[in-house]
Structures are given as structure tokens and as C-alpha cells.
């Protein structure tokens, strides 16, 4: 069997050591989970905050039909926290398709399958869940602090066809005395859904609308 070497980085309480292991190409990463212990992570996905009991795939799609049996959504966040008695996190820095079977095929077994083994795999040990998240954010870079208005209520949907649509949404919120801090547009404002463009017929002065 052809073998391929990849790097495993063990990150413990802020310090790290690097070890290389050799695996068979296409082999699964598999380990047991304690019965009833939750698993968190994977970013924007279906089926609630506890990811146990389902199969998730990092293979970004733009499928608008988000169902309970969906396996893949818009983004790939290959980071998981296993809330065991001694919790740990794993992060797979892999640009390819990754499948996470978190107790679906075998109830208390986690299986991770990769199409491409060209990656760095990080194991994050920590005192608690918060500590593991803190270490992960130090690895990938901390999030920016959004402005105050971003913590308010934002209205958004796909399908706004014109500036008049936006103004009507705002008018109805004010009329019904419902707080509104922002309105987000989906890709409707673009010219033919092309990046960095504006449909000036439907949105003749988008900059002025944004400033209001």
C-alpha cells in the first residue's frame, strides 16, 4: 500500500511539540467517544449545537434547501471539541473534502475520512472547553470586535429586488414599533450576481442607501 506522511502537531496549554506519523492513504482517523458526552464545533451546520449522531461533510455547497438530513452547508470549519472528562479539540488544516462521522454509523465512535492527506492535524489539550477555544483562536487569529450596532437586530433575506423593497422593510418595522439596527442584502444587489458589481437600475445609489 502506498503511504503518505503528514504532520500531527500536539498543542498543550499554549506550548506545542511536533511529531510526524505515517498513515495509509485513505485510512480513517477513528477513536472512541464516551457515551453521552457532547461534541461541539464544525461552524455553520445543521442539527443543533451538539454534533453527535450525524455525518457532516466539509465540502462547501450553495444548496438553498437546508434540511435536517443535510450533510454540508456553506463553510468548512474543521475544528471539533470533544467534551470528554478530559476535554480535547482537533483541527484539521486540510483544503479538501473531509467527512466527520460522529457516532452515526457506530454510536460511540468518531470516524474522520479525508480525500487528501496533505494536511496539518492539530490536537489541542486544555483545562476546559473555554481554554481549548482560547488556544484555537490563538492559532488561527482572534476575531475582530464588531461595532456596537452589529449587536443589535439585523433583518436579512434573499430576494430584495430594489431600493424600494429595502425602504418598505424599514417603513414597516418603524410602523410596527419593532427595533431595527440594520438591513443586510444578499446577492440581489449585484449585476448578474457578479462579484464587486452593483445593479444600478435596481439600486441607483447603494452607497447613499448604506449611509442612511
CSV table of C-alpha atoms in Angstrom, one decimal:
chain,number,residue,atom,x,y,z
A,1,UNK,CA,0.0,0.0,0.0
A,2,UNK,CA,1.2,3.5,-0.8
A,3,UNK,CA,1.8,5.5,2.3
A,4,UNK,CA,1.9,9.3,2.8
A,5,UNK,CA,3.4,11.2,5.7
A,6,UNK,CA,1.5,14.1,7.3
A,7,UNK,CA,2.3,16.2,10.3
A,8,UNK,CA,0.5,16.0,13.7
A,9,UNK,CA,1.0,19.0,16.0
A,10,UNK,CA,0.2,18.4,19.6
A,11,UNK,CA,-0.6,21.8,21.3
A,12,UNK,CA,-0.7,21.6,25.1
A,13,UNK,CA,-1.6,24.6,27.3
A,14,UNK,CA,-0.1,27.1,24.9
A,15,UNK,CA,3.1,25.2,24.2
A,16,UNK,CA,3.4,22.8,21.2
A,17,UNK,CA,5.5,20.0,20.1
A,18,UNK,CA,5.5,18.5,16.6
A,19,UNK,CA,5.6,14.8,15.7
A,20,UNK,CA,5.3,13.1,12.3
A,21,UNK,CA,3.4,9.9,11.8
A,22,UNK,CA,2.9,7.8,8.8
A,23,UNK,CA,-0.6,6.7,7.7
A,24,UNK,CA,-2.0,4.7,4.8
A,25,UNK,CA,-3.6,7.0,2.2
A,26,UNK,CA,-7.4,6.9,2.6
A,27,UNK,CA,-7.3,5.4,6.1
A,28,UNK,CA,-9.8,6.8,8.6
A,29,UNK,CA,-9.0,8.6,11.8
A,30,UNK,CA,-11.1,6.7,14.3
A,31,UNK,CA,-11.4,6.8,18.1
A,32,UNK,CA,-14.0,6.0,20.8
A,33,UNK,CA,-16.2,8.7,22.5
A,34,UNK,CA,-17.6,8.4,26.0
A,35,UNK,CA,-21.3,7.7,25.9
A,36,UNK,CA,-23.5,10.8,26.2
A,37,UNK,CA,-20.6,13.3,26.0
A,38,UNK,CA,-21.3,16.1,23.6
A,39,UNK,CA,-19.2,17.2,20.6
A,40,UNK,CA,-19.1,20.8,19.5
A,41,UNK,CA,-17.7,22.7,16.5
A,42,UNK,CA,-17.8,22.5,12.7
A,43,UNK,CA,-19.1,26.0,12.4
A,44,UNK,CA,-22.3,26.7,10.5
A,45,UNK,CA,-24.0,23.3,10.3
A,46,UNK,CA,-27.4,21.6,10.7
A,47,UNK,CA,-28.9,19.7,13.7
A,48,UNK,CA,-28.1,21.8,16.7
A,49,UNK,CA,-25.0,22.6,18.8
A,50,UNK,CA,-24.2,19.1,19.8
A,51,UNK,CA,-22.9,17.4,16.7
A,52,UNK,CA,-23.1,13.8,17.9
A,53,UNK,CA,-25.2,11.3,16.0
A,54,UNK,CA,-24.8,12.6,12.4
A,55,UNK,CA,-22.4,12.7,9.5
A,56,UNK,CA,-21.0,16.1,8.4
A,57,UNK,CA,-19.0,16.9,5.3
A,58,UNK,CA,-16.7,19.8,4.7
A,59,UNK,CA,-17.4,20.2,1.0
A,60,UNK,CA,-18.9,23.6,0.7
A,61,UNK,CA,-22.1,23.9,-1.3
A,62,UNK,CA,-24.6,26.6,-2.0
A,63,UNK,CA,-27.7,24.4,-1.8
A,64,UNK,CA,-30.6,26.6,-0.6
A,65,UNK,CA,-32.6,23.6,0.7
A,66,UNK,CA,-31.4,23.3,4.3
A,67,UNK,CA,-32.9,20.1,5.7
A,68,UNK,CA,-32.4,18.1,8.8
A,69,UNK,CA,-30.7,15.4,6.7
A,70,UNK,CA,-28.3,17.8,5.0
A,71,UNK,CA,-24.6,16.9,5.4
A,72,UNK,CA,-22.8,20.0,4.1
A,73,UNK,CA,-23.5,23.8,4.2
A,74,UNK,CA,-21.7,26.9,3.0
A,75,UNK,CA,-18.5,26.8,5.0
A,76,UNK,CA,-15.8,24.3,6.1
A,77,UNK,CA,-14.6,24.7,9.7
A,78,UNK,CA,-12.7,21.5,10.5
A,79,UNK,CA,-12.5,22.2,14.3
A,80,UNK,CA,-14.1,20.0,16.9
A,81,UNK,CA,-14.2,19.9,20.7
A,82,UNK,CA,-14.9,16.6,22.4
A,83,UNK,CA,-16.3,17.4,25.8
A,84,UNK,CA,-14.9,14.3,27.5
A,85,UNK,CA,-14.0,14.1,31.2
A,86,UNK,CA,-10.6,15.3,29.9
A,87,UNK,CA,-11.7,17.5,27.0
A,88,UNK,CA,-9.7,18.0,23.8
A,89,UNK,CA,-10.0,19.6,20.5
A,90,UNK,CA,-8.8,18.7,17.0
A,91,UNK,CA,-8.3,20.9,14.0
A,92,UNK,CA,-7.6,19.5,10.5
A,93,UNK,CA,-5.9,22.1,8.3
A,94,UNK,CA,-7.0,20.4,5.1
A,95,UNK,CA,-8.2,22.2,1.9
A,96,UNK,CA,-10.0,19.1,0.6
A,97,UNK,CA,-13.2,17.1,1.4
A,98,UNK,CA,-13.4,15.9,5.0
A,99,UNK,CA,-16.2,13.7,6.4
A,100,UNK,CA,-16.9,13.5,10.1
A,101,UNK,CA,-19.0,10.5,11.3
A,102,UNK,CA,-19.7,11.5,14.9
A,103,UNK,CA,-21.4,8.4,16.3
A,104,UNK,CA,-23.8,7.9,13.3
A,105,UNK,CA,-22.5,4.6,11.9
A,106,UNK,CA,-21.2,3.4,15.3
A,107,UNK,CA,-22.9,5.1,18.2
A,108,UNK,CA,-19.8,5.9,20.3
A,109,UNK,CA,-17.2,6.0,17.6
A,110,UNK,CA,-15.8,9.1,15.8
A,111,UNK,CA,-14.5,8.5,12.3
A,112,UNK,CA,-12.9,11.1,10.1
A,113,UNK,CA,-12.3,10.4,6.5
A,114,UNK,CA,-10.2,12.6,4.1
A,115,UNK,CA,-9.9,12.7,0.4
A,116,UNK,CA,-6.5,14.3,0.7
A,117,UNK,CA,-3.9,13.6,3.4
A,118,UNK,CA,-1.8,16.7,2.6
A,119,UNK,CA,-2.6,18.5,5.8
A,120,UNK,CA,-1.6,19.5,9.3
A,121,UNK,CA,-3.6,17.9,12.1
A,122,UNK,CA,-3.6,19.8,15.5
A,123,UNK,CA,-4.6,18.1,18.8
A,124,UNK,CA,-5.4,20.7,21.4
A,125,UNK,CA,-5.3,19.8,25.1
A,126,UNK,CA,-6.8,22.1,27.7
A,127,UNK,CA,-8.1,22.6,31.2
A,128,UNK,CA,-11.6,23.1,30.0
A,129,UNK,CA,-13.7,23.9,26.9
A,130,UNK,CA,-13.0,27.6,27.1
A,131,UNK,CA,-9.3,27.1,27.3
A,132,UNK,CA,-9.4,24.9,24.2
A,133,UNK,CA,-11.3,27.6,22.3
A,134,UNK,CA,-8.8,30.2,23.5
A,135,UNK,CA,-5.9,28.2,22.2
A,136,UNK,CA,-7.6,27.5,18.9
A,137,UNK,CA,-8.2,31.3,18.4
A,138,UNK,CA,-4.6,32.0,19.2
A,139,UNK,CA,-3.6,29.5,16.4
A,140,UNK,CA,-5.8,30.9,13.7
A,141,UNK,CA,-6.1,34.5,14.8
A,142,UNK,CA,-8.5,36.3,17.0
A,143,UNK,CA,-11.9,37.6,15.8
A,144,UNK,CA,-12.3,41.3,15.2
A,145,UNK,CA,-14.5,43.3,17.6
A,146,UNK,CA,-17.6,44.3,15.7
A,147,UNK,CA,-19.2,47.8,16.1
A,148,UNK,CA,-22.0,48.3,18.6
A,149,UNK,CA,-24.8,48.4,16.0
A,150,UNK,CA,-23.8,44.8,14.9
A,151,UNK,CA,-25.0,43.5,18.3
A,152,UNK,CA,-28.5,44.8,17.6
A,153,UNK,CA,-31.3,43.4,15.4
A,154,UNK,CA,-30.4,42.9,11.8
A,155,UNK,CA,-33.0,42.0,9.1
A,156,UNK,CA,-31.8,39.9,6.1
A,157,UNK,CA,-33.2,37.7,3.4
A,158,UNK,CA,-32.6,36.7,-0.1
A,159,UNK,CA,-34.9,38.3,-2.6
A,160,UNK,CA,-34.9,42.1,-2.2
A,161,UNK,CA,-35.4,43.3,-5.7
A,162,UNK,CA,-34.9,47.1,-5.4
A,163,UNK,CA,-34.2,50.0,-3.2
A,164,UNK,CA,-37.9,50.4,-2.8
A,165,UNK,CA,-38.0,46.9,-1.2
A,166,UNK,CA,-35.5,48.0,1.4
A,167,UNK,CA,-37.2,51.2,2.2
A,168,UNK,CA,-40.6,49.4,2.6
A,169,UNK,CA,-39.0,46.9,5.1
A,170,UNK,CA,-37.7,49.8,7.2
A,171,UNK,CA,-41.0,51.6,7.0
A,172,UNK,CA,-43.0,48.6,8.2
A,173,UNK,CA,-40.6,48.0,11.1
A,174,UNK,CA,-41.0,51.6,12.2
A,175,UNK,CA,-44.7,51.4,11.8
A,176,UNK,CA,-45.0,48.3,14.0
A,177,UNK,CA,-42.5,49.8,16.5
A,178,UNK,CA,-40.1,46.9,16.1
A,179,UNK,CA,-36.4,47.8,16.8
A,180,UNK,CA,-34.2,47.6,13.7
A,181,UNK,CA,-30.5,48.4,13.6
A,182,UNK,CA,-29.6,47.2,10.2
A,183,UNK,CA,-30.8,45.6,7.0
A,184,UNK,CA,-28.5,43.1,5.2
A,185,UNK,CA,-28.7,42.4,1.5
A,186,UNK,CA,-27.9,39.1,0.0
A,187,UNK,CA,-26.5,38.9,-3.6
A,188,UNK,CA,-29.6,40.6,-5.1
A,189,UNK,CA,-27.8,44.0,-5.3
A,190,UNK,CA,-25.2,42.6,-7.8
A,191,UNK,CA,-25.3,42.9,-11.5
A,192,UNK,CA,-25.9,39.4,-12.7
A,193,UNK,CA,-24.6,38.1,-9.4
A,194,UNK,CA,-21.0,39.1,-10.4
A,195,UNK,CA,-18.6,40.0,-7.5
A,196,UNK,CA,-17.8,43.7,-7.0
A,197,UNK,CA,-20.7,44.9,-9.1
A,198,UNK,CA,-24.0,46.7,-8.4
A,199,UNK,CA,-27.2,46.6,-10.3
A,200,UNK,CA,-27.6,50.3,-10.7
A,201,UNK,CA,-31.1,50.0,-12.2
A,202,UNK,CA,-32.5,48.4,-9.1
A,203,UNK,CA,-30.1,50.2,-6.7
A,204,UNK,CA,-29.2,53.5,-8.3
A,205,UNK,CA,-27.3,54.8,-5.2
A,206,UNK,CA,-26.4,51.9,-3.0
A,207,UNK,CA,-23.7,54.0,-1.2
A,208,UNK,CA,-26.3,56.6,-0.1
A,209,UNK,CA,-28.7,53.9,0.9
A,210,UNK,CA,-26.0,52.3,3.1
A,211,UNK,CA,-25.2,55.6,4.8
A,212,UNK,CA,-28.8,56.3,5.9
